[in-house]
């Protein structure tokens, strides 16, 4: 089983500012957590980060072959990108939306999520641990489907 984890713009800068919102851990800590979770779950994982909407759309399209599920934190594109929504719908893979912060309790514009409509569930405000939860959720879902 292979899971693709996609991170959107500026998540590569985690840990350098706004620790009250995003915590003190860095992007490298996040990648370590994702790899460790994949090891525990016994699944393959690929971690991808881009600051460019089109690159994220391309990556989702490429996942159509050889990937079983997607964990995605589109960052600011969450609130703007119909292109990412359409890409997720196009490949039709089970996807889980993750946000480190509780986007429902911040500025009004962060309450809007275009990608949510193409996701099985959304995990928000659980910090970096939300990625591990999302990966476990996907594994359970995919295991149920293959039974
Ligand atoms: O809470 C989340 O995970 C977000 O997706 C993070 C995005 C934000 O635009 C979304 O509304 C919610 C921001 C990602 C990175 O932002 C940084 C800000 C300061 C320092 C480092 C990264």
Coordinates of N, CA and C and ligand atoms in Angstrom, one line a residue:
X1 N 0.9 -1.2 0.0 CA 0.0 0.0 0.0 C 0.9 1.3 0.0
X2 N 0.5 2.2 -0.8 CA 1.4 3.4 -0.9 C 0.5 4.7 -0.6
X3 N 1.0 5.5 0.3 CA 0.3 6.8 0.6 C 1.2 7.9 0.1
X4 N 0.6 8.9 -0.5 CA 1.3 10.1 -0.9 C 0.8 11.2 0.1
X5 N 1.8 11.9 0.7 CA 1.5 13.1 1.6 C 1.9 14.3 0.8
X6 N 1.0 15.2 0.6 CA 1.3 16.5 -0.1 C 1.2 17.7 0.8
X7 N 2.2 18.5 0.8 CA 2.1 19.7 1.6 C 2.3 21.0 0.7
X8 N 1.4 21.9 1.0 CA 1.4 23.1 0.1 C 2.3 24.2 0.6
X9 N 2.1 25.4 0.1 CA 3.0 26.5 0.2 C 3.4 26.9 1.6
X10 N 4.7 27.2 1.8 CA 5.3 27.7 3.0 C 5.4 26.7 4.2
X11 N 4.8 25.5 4.0 CA 4.9 24.5 5.0 C 6.4 24.0 5.2
X12 N 7.2 24.2 4.2 CA 8.7 24.0 4.3 C 9.3 24.9 5.3
X13 N 8.6 26.0 5.7 CA 9.2 27.0 6.6 C 8.7 26.8 8.0
X14 N 8.0 25.7 8.3 CA 7.5 25.4 9.6 C 8.6 25.6 10.7
X15 N 8.2 26.1 11.8 CA 9.1 26.2 12.9 C 9.9 27.5 13.0
X16 N 9.8 28.3 11.9 CA 10.7 29.5 11.9 C 9.9 30.7 12.5
X17 N 8.5 30.7 12.4 CA 7.7 31.8 12.9 C 6.4 31.2 13.4
X18 N 5.6 32.0 14.1 CA 4.3 31.7 14.5 C 4.2 30.4 15.3
X19 N 5.1 30.2 16.3 CA 5.0 28.9 17.0 C 3.7 28.7 17.8
X20 N 3.1 29.9 18.1 CA 1.8 29.8 18.9 C 0.7 29.1 18.0
X21 N 0.8 29.3 16.7 CA -0.2 28.7 15.8 C 0.3 27.3 15.3
X22 N 1.5 27.2 14.9 CA 2.0 26.0 14.2 C 2.9 25.1 15.0
X23 N 3.3 25.6 16.2 CA 4.2 24.8 17.0 C 5.7 25.1 16.7
X24 N 6.6 24.5 17.4 CA 8.0 24.8 17.2 C 8.7 23.8 16.3
X25 N 8.0 22.7 15.9 CA 8.7 21.7 15.1 C 8.9 22.2 13.7
X26 N 9.9 21.6 13.0 CA 10.3 22.1 11.7 C 9.7 21.1 10.6
X27 N 9.8 21.5 9.4 CA 9.3 20.6 8.3 C 10.1 19.3 8.3
X28 N 11.4 19.3 8.6 CA 12.1 18.1 8.7 C 11.6 17.2 9.8
X29 N 11.2 17.8 10.9 CA 10.5 17.0 12.0 C 9.2 16.3 11.5
X30 N 8.5 17.1 10.7 CA 7.2 16.6 10.1 C 7.5 15.4 9.2
X31 N 8.5 15.5 8.3 CA 8.9 14.4 7.4 C 9.3 13.2 8.2
X32 N 10.0 13.4 9.3 CA 10.4 12.3 10.1 C 9.2 11.6 10.7
X33 N 8.2 12.4 11.2 CA 7.0 11.8 11.8 C 6.2 11.0 10.8
X34 N 6.1 11.5 9.6 CA 5.4 10.8 8.5 C 6.1 9.5 8.2
X35 N 7.4 9.5 8.0 CA 8.2 8.3 7.7 C 8.1 7.3 8.8
X36 N 8.1 7.7 10.1 CA 8.0 6.9 11.2 C 6.6 6.2 11.3
X37 N 5.6 7.0 11.0 CA 4.2 6.5 11.0 C 4.0 5.5 9.9
X38 N 4.6 5.7 8.7 CA 4.5 4.8 7.6 C 5.2 3.4 8.0
X39 N 6.3 3.5 8.7 CA 7.0 2.3 9.2 C 6.1 1.5 10.1
X40 N 5.5 2.2 11.1 CA 4.6 1.6 12.1 C 3.4 0.9 11.4
X41 N 2.9 1.6 10.4 CA 1.7 1.1 9.7 C 2.1 0.0 8.6
X42 N 3.3 -0.1 8.3 CA 3.8 -1.1 7.3 C 3.4 -0.7 5.9
X43 N 3.4 0.6 5.6 CA 3.0 1.1 4.2 C 4.2 1.9 3.6
X44 N 4.1 2.1 2.3 CA 5.1 2.9 1.6 C 4.6 4.3 1.7
X45 N 5.5 5.3 1.8 CA 5.0 6.7 1.8 C 5.9 7.6 0.9
X46 N 5.3 8.6 0.2 CA 6.1 9.6 -0.5 C 5.7 10.9 0.1
X47 N 6.6 11.8 0.4 CA 6.3 13.1 1.0 C 6.7 14.1 -0.1
X48 N 5.7 15.0 -0.4 CA 5.9 16.0 -1.5 C 5.5 17.3 -0.9
X49 N 6.4 18.3 -1.2 CA 6.0 19.7 -0.8 C 6.3 20.6 -2.0
X50 N 5.3 21.5 -2.2 CA 5.6 22.5 -3.3 C 4.9 23.8 -2.9
X51 N 5.5 24.9 -3.4 CA 4.9 26.2 -3.2 C 4.1 26.6 -4.4
X52 N 4.0 25.7 -5.4 CA 3.4 26.0 -6.7 C 2.1 25.2 -7.0
X53 N 1.0 25.8 -7.2 CA -0.3 25.2 -7.4 C -0.2 24.1 -8.5
X54 N 0.3 24.5 -9.6 CA 0.4 23.6 -10.8 C 1.2 22.3 -10.5
X55 N 2.3 22.5 -9.7 CA 3.1 21.3 -9.4 C 2.3 20.3 -8.5
X56 N 1.4 20.9 -7.6 CA 0.6 20.1 -6.7 C -0.5 19.3 -7.6
X57 N -1.0 20.1 -8.5 CA -2.0 19.5 -9.5 C -1.4 18.3 -10.2
X58 N -0.1 18.6 -10.8 CA 0.6 17.5 -11.5 C 0.8 16.3 -10.6
X59 N 1.3 16.6 -9.4 CA 1.6 15.4 -8.5 C 0.3 14.6 -8.2
X60 N -0.8 15.2 -8.0 CA -2.0 14.5 -7.8 C -2.4 13.7 -9.0
X61 N -2.2 14.2 -10.2 CA -2.5 13.5 -11.4 C -1.6 12.3 -11.6
X62 N -0.3 12.4 -11.2 CA 0.6 11.3 -11.4 C 0.3 10.2 -10.4
X63 N -0.4 10.6 -9.3 CA -0.7 9.6 -8.2 C -1.8 8.6 -8.7
X64 N -2.4 8.9 -9.8 CA -3.5 8.0 -10.4 C -2.9 6.6 -10.5
X65 N -1.6 6.5 -10.9 CA -1.0 5.2 -11.1 C -0.1 4.9 -9.9
X66 N -0.3 3.9 -9.1 CA 0.7 3.4 -8.1 C 0.5 4.0 -6.7
X67 N -0.5 4.8 -6.5 CA -0.8 5.3 -5.2 C -2.2 4.9 -4.7
X68 N -2.3 4.6 -3.5 CA -3.6 4.1 -3.0 C -4.4 5.2 -2.2
X69 N -3.7 6.2 -1.7 CA -4.4 7.2 -1.0 C -3.6 8.4 -0.8
X70 N -4.2 9.6 -0.5 CA -3.5 10.8 -0.4 C -3.9 11.5 0.9
X71 N -2.8 12.0 1.6 CA -3.0 12.9 2.7 C -2.6 14.3 2.2
X72 N -3.4 15.3 2.3 CA -3.1 16.6 1.8 C -3.3 17.8 2.7
X73 N -2.3 18.6 2.9 CA -2.4 19.9 3.5 C -2.1 20.9 2.5
X74 N -3.1 21.4 1.8 CA -2.8 22.3 0.7 C -2.4 23.7 1.1
X75 N -2.3 23.9 2.5 CA -2.0 25.2 3.1 C -2.9 26.3 2.5
X76 N -2.3 27.4 2.1 CA -3.2 28.6 1.6 C -4.1 28.2 0.4
X77 N -3.6 27.2 -0.4 CA -4.4 26.8 -1.5 C -5.7 26.2 -1.1
X78 N -5.8 25.7 0.1 CA -7.1 25.1 0.6 C -8.2 26.1 0.3
X79 N -7.9 27.4 0.6 CA -9.0 28.4 0.6 C -9.2 29.0 -0.8
X80 N -8.5 28.6 -1.8 CA -8.6 29.2 -3.1 C -8.6 28.3 -4.3
X81 N -8.2 27.0 -4.1 CA -7.9 26.3 -5.3 C -8.9 25.3 -5.8
X82 N -9.6 25.7 -6.8 CA -10.6 24.7 -7.5 C -9.7 23.7 -8.3
X83 N -8.6 24.2 -8.8 CA -7.7 23.2 -9.6 C -7.3 22.0 -8.7
X84 N -6.9 22.3 -7.5 CA -6.6 21.1 -6.6 C -7.8 20.2 -6.3
X85 N -8.9 20.9 -6.0 CA -10.2 20.1 -5.9 C -10.4 19.2 -7.1
X86 N -10.4 19.8 -8.3 CA -10.7 19.1 -9.5 C -9.7 17.9 -9.7
X87 N -8.4 18.2 -9.4 CA -7.4 17.1 -9.5 C -7.7 15.9 -8.6
X88 N -8.1 16.2 -7.3 CA -8.4 15.2 -6.4 C -9.7 14.4 -6.9
X89 N -10.6 15.1 -7.4 CA -11.8 14.5 -7.9 C -11.5 13.6 -9.1
X90 N -10.6 14.2 -10.0 CA -10.3 13.5 -11.2 C -9.6 12.1 -11.0
X91 N -8.7 12.1 -10.0 CA -8.0 10.8 -9.8 C -8.9 9.8 -8.9
X92 N -9.8 10.4 -8.1 CA -10.7 9.6 -7.4 C -10.1 8.7 -6.3
X93 N -8.9 9.1 -5.9 CA -8.3 8.3 -4.8 C -8.8 8.8 -3.4
X94 N -8.9 7.9 -2.4 CA -9.3 8.4 -1.1 C -8.3 9.4 -0.6
X95 N -8.8 10.5 -0.1 CA -7.9 11.6 0.3 C -8.4 12.1 1.7
X96 N -7.4 12.5 2.5 CA -7.7 13.1 3.8 C -7.1 14.5 3.9
X97 N -7.9 15.5 4.2 CA -7.4 16.9 4.4 C -6.9 17.0 5.8
X98 N -5.7 17.6 5.9 CA -5.1 17.9 7.2 C -4.7 19.4 7.4
X99 N -5.0 19.9 8.5 CA -4.5 21.3 8.9 C -3.9 21.2 10.2
X100 N -2.7 21.8 10.4 CA -2.0 21.8 11.7 C -2.8 22.6 12.7
X101 N -3.2 23.8 12.2 CA -4.0 24.7 13.1 C -5.5 24.4 13.0
X102 N -6.2 25.0 13.9 CA -7.7 24.8 13.8 C -8.2 26.0 12.9
X103 N -8.3 25.7 11.6 CA -8.7 26.7 10.6 C -10.1 27.2 10.9
X104 N -10.9 26.5 11.6 CA -12.3 26.9 11.9 C -12.3 28.0 13.0
X105 N -11.2 28.2 13.7 CA -11.2 29.2 14.8 C -10.3 30.3 14.5
X106 N -9.9 30.5 13.2 CA -9.1 31.6 12.8 C -9.8 32.6 12.0
X107 N -9.1 33.3 11.0 CA -9.8 34.3 10.2 C -10.9 33.6 9.4
X108 N -12.0 34.4 9.0 CA -13.1 33.8 8.3 C -12.7 33.1 7.0
X109 N -11.7 33.7 6.3 CA -11.3 33.2 5.0 C -10.7 31.8 5.1
X110 N -10.2 31.4 6.3 CA -9.6 30.1 6.5 C -10.7 29.0 6.7
X111 N -11.9 29.5 6.9 CA -13.0 28.5 7.1 C -13.5 27.8 5.8
X112 N -13.1 28.5 4.7 CA -13.5 28.0 3.4 C -12.5 27.0 3.0
X113 N -12.9 25.8 2.6 CA -12.0 24.8 2.1 C -12.6 24.2 0.8
X114 N -12.0 24.5 -0.3 CA -12.4 23.9 -1.6 C -12.1 22.4 -1.6
X115 N -11.0 22.0 -1.1 CA -10.6 20.6 -1.3 C -11.4 19.6 -0.4
X116 N -12.1 20.2 0.6 CA -12.8 19.3 1.5 C -13.9 18.4 0.8
X117 N -14.4 19.0 -0.3 CA -15.5 18.3 -1.0 C -15.0 17.0 -1.7
X118 N -13.6 16.9 -1.8 CA -13.1 15.7 -2.4 C -12.4 14.8 -1.4
X119 N -12.6 15.1 -0.1 CA -11.9 14.3 0.9 C -12.8 13.5 1.8
X120 N -12.3 12.4 2.2 CA -13.1 11.5 3.1 C -13.4 12.1 4.4
X121 N -12.4 12.8 5.0 CA -12.6 13.5 6.2 C -11.5 14.6 6.3
X122 N -11.6 15.5 7.3 CA -10.7 16.5 7.6 C -10.2 16.5 9.0
X123 N -8.9 16.6 9.2 CA -8.3 16.6 10.6 C -7.7 17.9 10.8
X124 N -8.3 18.7 11.7 CA -7.8 20.1 11.9 C -7.4 20.3 13.3
X125 N -6.4 21.1 13.5 CA -6.0 21.6 14.9 C -5.4 20.5 15.7
X126 N -4.9 19.4 15.2 CA -4.2 18.4 16.0 C -2.7 18.5 15.9
X127 N -2.2 19.6 15.3 CA -0.7 19.8 15.2 C -0.2 18.8 14.2
X128 N 1.1 18.5 14.3 CA 1.7 17.6 13.3 C 1.1 16.2 13.5
X129 N 0.7 15.8 14.7 CA 0.1 14.5 14.9 C -1.1 14.2 14.0
X130 N -1.8 15.3 13.5 CA -2.9 15.1 12.6 C -2.5 14.4 11.3
X131 N -1.2 14.5 10.9 CA -0.8 13.7 9.7 C -0.8 12.2 10.0
X132 N -0.3 11.9 11.2 CA -0.3 10.4 11.6 C -1.7 9.9 11.7
X133 N -2.6 10.7 12.2 CA -4.0 10.3 12.3 C -4.6 10.1 10.9
X134 N -4.3 11.0 10.0 CA -4.8 10.9 8.7 C -4.3 9.7 8.0
X135 N -3.0 9.3 8.2 CA -2.4 8.1 7.6 C -3.1 6.9 8.1
X136 N -3.3 6.9 9.4 CA -4.0 5.7 10.0 C -5.4 5.6 9.5
X137 N -6.1 6.7 9.4 CA -7.5 6.7 8.9 C -7.5 6.1 7.4
X138 N -6.6 6.6 6.6 CA -6.5 6.1 5.2 C -6.2 4.6 5.2
X139 N -5.3 4.1 6.0 CA -5.0 2.7 6.1 C -6.2 1.9 6.4
X140 N -6.9 2.3 7.5 CA -8.1 1.6 7.9 C -9.1 1.5 6.8
X141 N -9.3 2.6 6.1 CA -10.3 2.7 5.0 C -9.9 1.8 3.9
X142 N -8.6 1.8 3.5 CA -8.1 1.0 2.4 C -8.2 -0.5 2.7
X143 N -7.8 -0.8 4.0 CA -7.9 -2.2 4.4 C -9.3 -2.7 4.4
X144 N -10.3 -1.9 4.8 CA -11.7 -2.3 4.8 C -12.1 -2.5 3.3
X145 N -11.7 -1.7 2.4 CA -12.1 -1.8 1.0 C -11.6 -3.1 0.4
X146 N -10.4 -3.5 0.8 CA -9.8 -4.7 0.2 C -10.3 -6.0 0.8
X147 N -11.1 -5.9 1.9 CA -11.6 -7.2 2.5 C -12.8 -7.7 1.8
Ligands
LIG1 O1 -3.0 25.0 9.6 C1 -2.6 24.6 8.6 O2 -2.0 23.5 8.4 C2 -2.6 25.5 7.4 O3 -2.9 24.7 6.2 C3 -1.3 26.2 7.2 C4 -1.2 27.3 6.2 C5 -2.4 28.2 6.2 O4 -2.3 29.1 5.1 C6 -3.7 27.5 6.3 O5 -4.8 28.5 6.4 C7 -3.8 26.6 7.5 C8 0.1 28.0 6.3 C9 1.4 27.1 6.1 C10 2.7 27.6 6.6 O6 2.7 28.9 7.2 C11 3.8 29.3 7.9 C12 3.6 30.5 8.6 C13 4.6 30.9 9.4 C14 5.8 30.3 9.5 C15 6.0 29.1 8.8 C16 4.9 28.6 8.0

